[in-house]
Coordinates of C-alpha atoms in Angstrom, one line a residue:
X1452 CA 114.5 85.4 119.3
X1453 CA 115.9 84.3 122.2
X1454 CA 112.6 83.4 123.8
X1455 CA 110.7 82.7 121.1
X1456 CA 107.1 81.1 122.3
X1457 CA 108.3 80.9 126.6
X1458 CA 105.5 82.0 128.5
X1459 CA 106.6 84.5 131.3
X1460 CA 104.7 85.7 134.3
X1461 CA 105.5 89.2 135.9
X1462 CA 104.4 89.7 138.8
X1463 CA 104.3 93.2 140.2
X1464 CA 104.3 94.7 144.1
X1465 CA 103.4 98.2 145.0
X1466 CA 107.1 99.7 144.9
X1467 CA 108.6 102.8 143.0
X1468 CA 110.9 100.5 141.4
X1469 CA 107.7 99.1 139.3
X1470 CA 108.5 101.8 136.4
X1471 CA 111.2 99.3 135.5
X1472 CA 109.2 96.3 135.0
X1473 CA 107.8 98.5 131.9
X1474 CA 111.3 97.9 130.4
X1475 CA 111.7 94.6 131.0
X1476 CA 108.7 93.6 129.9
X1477 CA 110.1 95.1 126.6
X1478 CA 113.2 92.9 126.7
X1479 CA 110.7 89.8 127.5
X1480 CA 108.8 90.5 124.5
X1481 CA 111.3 91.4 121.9
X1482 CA 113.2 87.8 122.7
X1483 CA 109.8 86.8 121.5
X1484 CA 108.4 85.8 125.2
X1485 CA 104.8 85.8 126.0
X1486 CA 104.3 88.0 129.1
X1487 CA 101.7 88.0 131.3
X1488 CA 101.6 90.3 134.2
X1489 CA 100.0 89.8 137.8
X1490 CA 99.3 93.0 140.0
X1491 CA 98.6 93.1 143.0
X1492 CA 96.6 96.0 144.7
X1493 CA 99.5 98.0 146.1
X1494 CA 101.0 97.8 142.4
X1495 CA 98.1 99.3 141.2
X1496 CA 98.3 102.8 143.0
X1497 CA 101.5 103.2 141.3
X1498 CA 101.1 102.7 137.8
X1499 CA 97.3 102.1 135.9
X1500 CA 97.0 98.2 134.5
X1501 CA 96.4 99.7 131.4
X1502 CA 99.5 100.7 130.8
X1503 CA 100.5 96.8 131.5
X1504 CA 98.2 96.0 129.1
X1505 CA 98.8 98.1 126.5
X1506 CA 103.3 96.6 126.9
X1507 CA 102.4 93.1 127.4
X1508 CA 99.6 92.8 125.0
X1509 CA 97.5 90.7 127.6
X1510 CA 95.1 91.6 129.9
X1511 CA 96.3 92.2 133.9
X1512 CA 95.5 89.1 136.3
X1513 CA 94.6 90.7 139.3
X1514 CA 91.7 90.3 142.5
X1515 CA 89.4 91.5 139.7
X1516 CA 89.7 89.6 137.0
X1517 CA 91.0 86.2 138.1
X1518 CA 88.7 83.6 136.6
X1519 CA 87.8 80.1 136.5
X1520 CA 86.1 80.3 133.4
X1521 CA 86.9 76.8 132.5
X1522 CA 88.4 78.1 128.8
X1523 CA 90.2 80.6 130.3
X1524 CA 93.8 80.3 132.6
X1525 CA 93.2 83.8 134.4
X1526 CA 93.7 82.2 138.4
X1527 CA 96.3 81.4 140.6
X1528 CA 96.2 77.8 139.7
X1529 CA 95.6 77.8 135.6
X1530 CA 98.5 80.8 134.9
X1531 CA 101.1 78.8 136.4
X1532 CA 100.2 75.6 134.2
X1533 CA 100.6 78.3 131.3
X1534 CA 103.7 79.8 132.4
X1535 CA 107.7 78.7 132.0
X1536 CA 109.0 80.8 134.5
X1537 CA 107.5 83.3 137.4
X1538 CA 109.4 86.6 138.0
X1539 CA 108.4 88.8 140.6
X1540 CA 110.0 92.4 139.9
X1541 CA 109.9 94.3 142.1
X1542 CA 109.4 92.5 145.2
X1543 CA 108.5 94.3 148.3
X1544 CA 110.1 93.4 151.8
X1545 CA 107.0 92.8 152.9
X1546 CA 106.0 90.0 150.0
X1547 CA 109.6 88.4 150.6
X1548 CA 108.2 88.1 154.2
X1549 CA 104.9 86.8 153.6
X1550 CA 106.1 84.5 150.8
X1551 CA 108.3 82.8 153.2
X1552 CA 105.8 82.2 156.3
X1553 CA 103.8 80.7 153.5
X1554 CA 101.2 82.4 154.0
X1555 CA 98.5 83.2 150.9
X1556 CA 96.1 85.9 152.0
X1557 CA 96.1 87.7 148.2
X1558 CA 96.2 86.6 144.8
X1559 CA 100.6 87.2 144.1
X1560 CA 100.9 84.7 147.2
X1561 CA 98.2 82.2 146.3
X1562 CA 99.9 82.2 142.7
X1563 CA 103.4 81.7 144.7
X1564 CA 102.0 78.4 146.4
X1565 CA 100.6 77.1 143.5
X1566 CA 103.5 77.5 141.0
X1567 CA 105.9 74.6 140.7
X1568 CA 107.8 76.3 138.2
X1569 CA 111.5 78.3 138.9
X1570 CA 110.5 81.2 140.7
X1571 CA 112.8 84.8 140.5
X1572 CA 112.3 87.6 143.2
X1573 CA 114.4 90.8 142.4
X1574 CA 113.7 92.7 145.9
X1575 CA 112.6 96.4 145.8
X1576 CA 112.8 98.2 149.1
X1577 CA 114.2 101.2 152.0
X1578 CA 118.3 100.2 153.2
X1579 CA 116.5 99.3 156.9
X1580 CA 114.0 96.9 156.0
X1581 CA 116.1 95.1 153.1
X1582 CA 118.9 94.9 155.5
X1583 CA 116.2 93.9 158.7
X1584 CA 117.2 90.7 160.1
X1585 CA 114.2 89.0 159.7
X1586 CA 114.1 90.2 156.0
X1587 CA 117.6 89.0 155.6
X1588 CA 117.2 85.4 157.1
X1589 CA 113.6 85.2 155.1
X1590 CA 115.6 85.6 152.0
X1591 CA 118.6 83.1 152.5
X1592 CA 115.6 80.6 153.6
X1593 CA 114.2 81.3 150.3
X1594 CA 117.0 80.4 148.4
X1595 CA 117.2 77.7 150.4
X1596 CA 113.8 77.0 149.2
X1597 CA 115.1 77.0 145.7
X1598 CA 113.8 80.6 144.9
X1599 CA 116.2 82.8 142.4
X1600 CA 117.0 86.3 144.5
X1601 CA 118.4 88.7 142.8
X1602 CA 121.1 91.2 144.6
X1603 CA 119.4 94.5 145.0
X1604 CA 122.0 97.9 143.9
X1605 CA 123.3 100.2 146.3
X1606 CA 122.2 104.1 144.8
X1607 CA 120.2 107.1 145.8
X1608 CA 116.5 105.7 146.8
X1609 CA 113.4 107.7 146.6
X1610 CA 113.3 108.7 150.0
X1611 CA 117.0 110.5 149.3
X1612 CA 119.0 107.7 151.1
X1613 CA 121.8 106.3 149.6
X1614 CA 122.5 102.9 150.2
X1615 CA 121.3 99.6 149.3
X1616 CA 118.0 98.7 148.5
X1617 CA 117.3 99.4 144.4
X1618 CA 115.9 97.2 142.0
X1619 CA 118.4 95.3 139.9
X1620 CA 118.7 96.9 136.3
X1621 CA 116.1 95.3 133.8
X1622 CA 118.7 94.0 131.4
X1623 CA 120.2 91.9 134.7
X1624 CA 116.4 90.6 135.4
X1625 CA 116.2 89.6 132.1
X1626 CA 119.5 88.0 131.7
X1627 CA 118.8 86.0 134.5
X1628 CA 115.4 84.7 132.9
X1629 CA 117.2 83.8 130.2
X1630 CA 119.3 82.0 131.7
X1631 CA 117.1 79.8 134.2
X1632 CA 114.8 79.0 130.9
X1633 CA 118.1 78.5 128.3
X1634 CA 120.3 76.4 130.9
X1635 CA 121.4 72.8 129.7
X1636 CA 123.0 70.2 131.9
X1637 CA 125.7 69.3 129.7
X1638 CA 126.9 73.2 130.3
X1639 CA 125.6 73.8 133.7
X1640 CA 128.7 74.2 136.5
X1641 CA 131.1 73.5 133.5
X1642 CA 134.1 75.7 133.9
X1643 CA 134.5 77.9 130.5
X1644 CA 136.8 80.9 130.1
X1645 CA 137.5 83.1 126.7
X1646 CA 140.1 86.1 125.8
X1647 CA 138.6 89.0 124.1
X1648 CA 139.5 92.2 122.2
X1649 CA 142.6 93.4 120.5
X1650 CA 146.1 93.4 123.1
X1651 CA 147.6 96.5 123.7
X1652 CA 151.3 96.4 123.6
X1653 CA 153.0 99.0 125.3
X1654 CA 155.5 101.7 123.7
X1655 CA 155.5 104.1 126.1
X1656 CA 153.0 105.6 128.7
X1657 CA 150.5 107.2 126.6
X1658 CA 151.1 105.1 123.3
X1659 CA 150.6 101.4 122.5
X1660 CA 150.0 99.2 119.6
X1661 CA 147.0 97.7 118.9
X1662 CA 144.4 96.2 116.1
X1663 CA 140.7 96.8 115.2
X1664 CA 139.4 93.8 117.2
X1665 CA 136.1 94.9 119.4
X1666 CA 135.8 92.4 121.8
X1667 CA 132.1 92.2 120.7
X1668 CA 132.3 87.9 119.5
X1669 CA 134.0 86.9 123.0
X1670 CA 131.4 89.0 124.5
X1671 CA 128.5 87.5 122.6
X1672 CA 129.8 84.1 123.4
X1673 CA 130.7 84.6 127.0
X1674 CA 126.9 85.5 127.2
X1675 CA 125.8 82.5 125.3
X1676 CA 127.8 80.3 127.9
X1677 CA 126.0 82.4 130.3
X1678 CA 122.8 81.4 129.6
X1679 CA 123.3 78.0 128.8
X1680 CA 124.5 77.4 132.7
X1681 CA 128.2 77.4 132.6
X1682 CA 130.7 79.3 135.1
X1683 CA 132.1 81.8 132.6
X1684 CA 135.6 83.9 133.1
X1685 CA 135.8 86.7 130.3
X1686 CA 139.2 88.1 130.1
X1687 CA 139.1 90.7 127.5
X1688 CA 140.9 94.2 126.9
X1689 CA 137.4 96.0 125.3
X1690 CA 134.0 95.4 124.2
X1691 CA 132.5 94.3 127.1
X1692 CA 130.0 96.2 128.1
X1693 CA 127.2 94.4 127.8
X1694 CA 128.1 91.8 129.6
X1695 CA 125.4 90.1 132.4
X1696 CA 126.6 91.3 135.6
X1697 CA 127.6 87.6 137.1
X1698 CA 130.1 86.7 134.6
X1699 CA 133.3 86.7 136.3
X1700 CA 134.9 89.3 134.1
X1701 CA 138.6 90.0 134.6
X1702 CA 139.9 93.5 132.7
X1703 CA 143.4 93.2 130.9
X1704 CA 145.9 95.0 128.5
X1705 CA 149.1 93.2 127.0
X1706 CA 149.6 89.9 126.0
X1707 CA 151.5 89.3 129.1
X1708 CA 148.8 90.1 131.6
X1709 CA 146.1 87.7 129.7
X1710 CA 148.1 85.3 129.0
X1711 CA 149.0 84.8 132.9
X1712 CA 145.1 85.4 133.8
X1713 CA 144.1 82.3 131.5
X1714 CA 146.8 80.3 133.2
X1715 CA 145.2 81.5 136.8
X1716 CA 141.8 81.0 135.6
X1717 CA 142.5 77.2 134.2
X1718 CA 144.3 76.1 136.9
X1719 CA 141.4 76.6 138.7
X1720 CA 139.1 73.1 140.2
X1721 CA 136.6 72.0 137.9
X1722 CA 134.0 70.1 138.3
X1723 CA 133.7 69.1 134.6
X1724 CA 136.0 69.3 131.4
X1725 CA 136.2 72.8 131.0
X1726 CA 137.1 74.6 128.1
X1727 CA 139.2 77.7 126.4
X1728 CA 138.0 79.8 124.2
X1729 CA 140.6 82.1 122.7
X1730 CA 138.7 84.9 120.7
X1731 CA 141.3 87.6 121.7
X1732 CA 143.5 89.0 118.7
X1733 CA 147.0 88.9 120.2
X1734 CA 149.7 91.0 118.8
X1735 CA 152.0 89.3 117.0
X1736 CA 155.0 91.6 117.5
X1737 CA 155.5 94.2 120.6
X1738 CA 157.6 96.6 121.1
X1739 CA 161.2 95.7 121.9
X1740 CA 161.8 98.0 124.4
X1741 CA 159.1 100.3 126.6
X1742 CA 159.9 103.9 127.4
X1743 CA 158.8 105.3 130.6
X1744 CA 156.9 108.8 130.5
X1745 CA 156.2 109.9 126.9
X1746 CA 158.3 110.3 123.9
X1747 CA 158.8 114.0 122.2
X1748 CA 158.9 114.6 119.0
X1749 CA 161.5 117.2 119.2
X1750 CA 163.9 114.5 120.9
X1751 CA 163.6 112.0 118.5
X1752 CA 163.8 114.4 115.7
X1753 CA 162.2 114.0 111.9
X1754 CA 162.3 110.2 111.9
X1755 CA 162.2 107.3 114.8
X1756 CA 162.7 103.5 114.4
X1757 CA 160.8 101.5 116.9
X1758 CA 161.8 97.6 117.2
X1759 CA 159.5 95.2 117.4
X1760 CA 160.4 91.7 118.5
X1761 CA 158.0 88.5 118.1
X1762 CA 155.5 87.8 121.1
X1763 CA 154.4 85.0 122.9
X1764 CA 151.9 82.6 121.1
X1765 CA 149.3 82.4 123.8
X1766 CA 147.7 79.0 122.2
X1767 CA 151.0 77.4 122.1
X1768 CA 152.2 77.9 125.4
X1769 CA 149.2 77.3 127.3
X1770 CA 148.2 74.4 129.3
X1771 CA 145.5 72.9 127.5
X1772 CA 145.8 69.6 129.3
X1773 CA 142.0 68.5 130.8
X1774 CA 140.2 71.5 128.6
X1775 CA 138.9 71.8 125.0
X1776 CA 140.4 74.2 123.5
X1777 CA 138.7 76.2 120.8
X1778 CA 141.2 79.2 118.1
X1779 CA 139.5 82.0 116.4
X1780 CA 141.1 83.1 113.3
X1781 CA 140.2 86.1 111.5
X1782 CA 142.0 85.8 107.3
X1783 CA 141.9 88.2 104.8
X1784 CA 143.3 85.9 102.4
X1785 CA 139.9 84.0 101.4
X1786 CA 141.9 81.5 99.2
X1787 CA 144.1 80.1 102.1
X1788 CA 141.7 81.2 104.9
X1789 CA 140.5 77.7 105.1
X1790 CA 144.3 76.0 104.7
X1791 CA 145.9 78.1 107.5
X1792 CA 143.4 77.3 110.1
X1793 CA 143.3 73.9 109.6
X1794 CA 147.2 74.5 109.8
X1795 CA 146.2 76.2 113.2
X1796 CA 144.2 73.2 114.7
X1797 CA 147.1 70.8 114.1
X1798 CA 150.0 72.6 114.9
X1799 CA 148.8 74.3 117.8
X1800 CA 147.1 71.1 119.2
X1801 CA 143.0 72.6 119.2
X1802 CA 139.9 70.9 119.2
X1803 CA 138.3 73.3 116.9
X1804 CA 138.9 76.8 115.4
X1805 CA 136.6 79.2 114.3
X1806 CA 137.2 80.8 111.2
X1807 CA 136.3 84.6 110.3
X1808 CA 137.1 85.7 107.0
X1809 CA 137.0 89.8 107.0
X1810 CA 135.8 91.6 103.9
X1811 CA 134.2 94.9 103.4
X1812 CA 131.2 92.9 104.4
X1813 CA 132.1 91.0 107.4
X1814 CA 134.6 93.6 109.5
X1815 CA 135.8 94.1 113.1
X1816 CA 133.1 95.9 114.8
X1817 CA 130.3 94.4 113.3
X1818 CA 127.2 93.0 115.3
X1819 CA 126.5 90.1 112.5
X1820 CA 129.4 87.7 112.1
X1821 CA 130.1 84.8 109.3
X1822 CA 131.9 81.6 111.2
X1823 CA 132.9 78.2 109.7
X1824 CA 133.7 76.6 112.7
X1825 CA 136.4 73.7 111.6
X1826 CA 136.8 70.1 113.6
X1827 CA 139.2 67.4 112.8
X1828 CA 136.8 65.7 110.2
X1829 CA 133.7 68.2 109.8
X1830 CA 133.0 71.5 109.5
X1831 CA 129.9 73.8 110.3
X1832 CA 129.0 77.3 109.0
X1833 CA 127.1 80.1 110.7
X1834 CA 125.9 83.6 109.6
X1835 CA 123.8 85.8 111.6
X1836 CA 123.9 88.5 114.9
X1837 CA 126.9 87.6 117.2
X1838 CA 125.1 86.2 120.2
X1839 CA 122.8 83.9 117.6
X1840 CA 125.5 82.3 116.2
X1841 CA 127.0 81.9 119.5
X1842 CA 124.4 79.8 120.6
X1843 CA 124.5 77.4 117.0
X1844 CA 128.3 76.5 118.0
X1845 CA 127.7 75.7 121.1
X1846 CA 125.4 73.6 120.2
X1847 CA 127.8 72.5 118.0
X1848 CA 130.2 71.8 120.1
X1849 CA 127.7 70.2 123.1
X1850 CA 126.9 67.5 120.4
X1851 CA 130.8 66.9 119.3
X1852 CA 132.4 66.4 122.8
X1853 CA 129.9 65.0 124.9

């Protein structure tokens, strides 16, 4: 319940593109959001209010039925006292336009002047007119102005064109709510970056060795990050596919090639202690030597011996000077679990690990996790969906290293 008791106002402009407000009015109210939607009169010869009302649960604010019934908050002044956020999706060129010669000559743009609260537009319209100068400069003034734009997609339109001009996917709309309503300072413009998924070491060019890690936790937390402000880098070999579009994600394989992205990604300026989350299961061992092409059986006959030498610890070579630097451990072995990752923070010089005892319970793959996240002198423990828990250690975590 990631939004559990926000108020959101959706507005809508007459655009094709308004089919997908449908959805993430969906995504709004399952993260436990209040949604209220605005229409304005081109909206409405697309798709019937009803239909609105009958997703949203409210009734429609429109020229209709704004009121200033003084018990009610249906106007342009009352709905943004009542609101946390404004999203306008889609947003027509011609709003965009409007909205940024101030002017107010309908009910959307009247609700625009009066709202004092964070405002996102995610623009709706034809290559031409999104691309028009004056529709280009309107919208860097806007941001200027402090508005949220949303990049628009380049894809087939409606009118058979392809080029850019289409809506921004729901799920990116509503990770950007998210994150304007979620974002602490203590996070925000804090450089954080985390390994993900299993490595793949290399044994020749169609084979590789590998474990059962997802990628699903670094994923989960990268997102958590996300929406709590901070500049995230997720480098990760799988799992990551739900990942909001504006985390700088950075695809790898082996050991090798993550552990030399971390070092690039660290060294980078910082505006604030960052820190290093390594959720990635490395391999321990790789293969000794790589074959080019790929192996036949009927060379190598009835058995084959493949040597496997001891690979880099990631955690121990890296520079961890200026960051805090958080292990993940996943133990089978519940009666030392706790031992060998407190073994882990000392000897490899962590600020905190997070430990993941696997059963036939808690396994790789899972969307629930079980974490006992272990400090010098304390320790916290979190059960629940990935992305929730997330969230409690980085609370966690805000409250320990301030």
């Amino acid at each position: 319940m990631l939004l559990k008791n926000k108020n959101i106002l959706l507005a809508v402009t007459g655009s094709i593109a308004i089919y997908k407000s449908l959805e993430l009015i969906r995504f709004y109210i399952k993260a436990g959001a209040n949604v209220r939607v605005l229409m304005t009169n081109g909206a409405k010869k697309f798709i019937n209010p009803i239909t609105f009302e009958a997703i949203s649960q409210n009734k429609i604010l429109d020229e209709n039925t704004e009121s200033w019934d003084k018990n009610k908050d249906y106007n342009h002044i009352d709905i943004t006292k009542w609101a946390d956020i404004f999203v306008i999706a889609p947003i027509s060129a011609n709003t965009i336009n409007k909205i940024a010669c101030g002017l107010a000559d309908n009910l959307l743009l009247q609700t625009v002047l009066a709202c004092k609260k964070t405002i996102i537009l995610s623009p709706a319209a034809n290559t031409n007119m999104i691309e028009n100068s004056i529709t280009k400069n309107n919208i860097e003034a806007l941001k200027a102005l402090g508005f949220k734009i949303l990049q628009t997609q380049t894809k087939e339109l409606v009118c058979k064109d392809i080029g850019n001009g289409a809506m921004a996917d729901p799920i990116e709309i509503f990770h950007e709510t998210v994150r304007e309503l979620l974002k602490k300072s203590y996070w925000e413009d804090r450089k954080v970056v985390l390994s993900g998924g299993g490595t793949l070491e290399r044994i020749d060019d169609v084979r590789y060795i590998s474990n059962f890690s997802s990628g699903k936790m670094a994923t989960r937390l990268a997102t958590a990050l996300y929406y709590l402000g901070a500049d995230v880098s997720l480098i990760s070999t799988r799992g990551y596919e739900k990942l909001p579009l504006n985390v700088d994600l950075k695809i790898v394989d082996s050991s090798q090639s993550m552990f030399l992205n971390l070092n690039e990604k660290l060294n980078q300026k910082r505006l604030k202690k960052g820190f290093l989350f390594m959720v990635a299961a490395v391999s321990d061992y790789i293969p000794e030597k790589t074959f080019k092409g790929k192996l036949k059986k009927e060379s190598l006959g009835e058995s084959f011996s493949l040597n496997l030498v001891q690979n880099i610890d990631i955690l121990m070579n890296i520079d961890k000077k200026d960051i805090f630097s958080i292990g993940f451990k996943a133990e089978m072995d519940k009666e030392n679990a706790k031992i060998n990752a407190q073994n882990m923070l000392k000897n490899k010089n962590l600020d905190a690990v997070c430990l993941n005892i696997l059963d036939e319970n808690n396994t790789f793959g899972n969307d629930d996790n079980i974490i006992e996240l272990i400090l010098k002198d304390k320790t916290f423990n979190f059960t629940g969906e990935k992305l929730e828990i997330s969230l409690e250690i980085l609370n966690s975590l805000e409250k320990e290293f301030k």
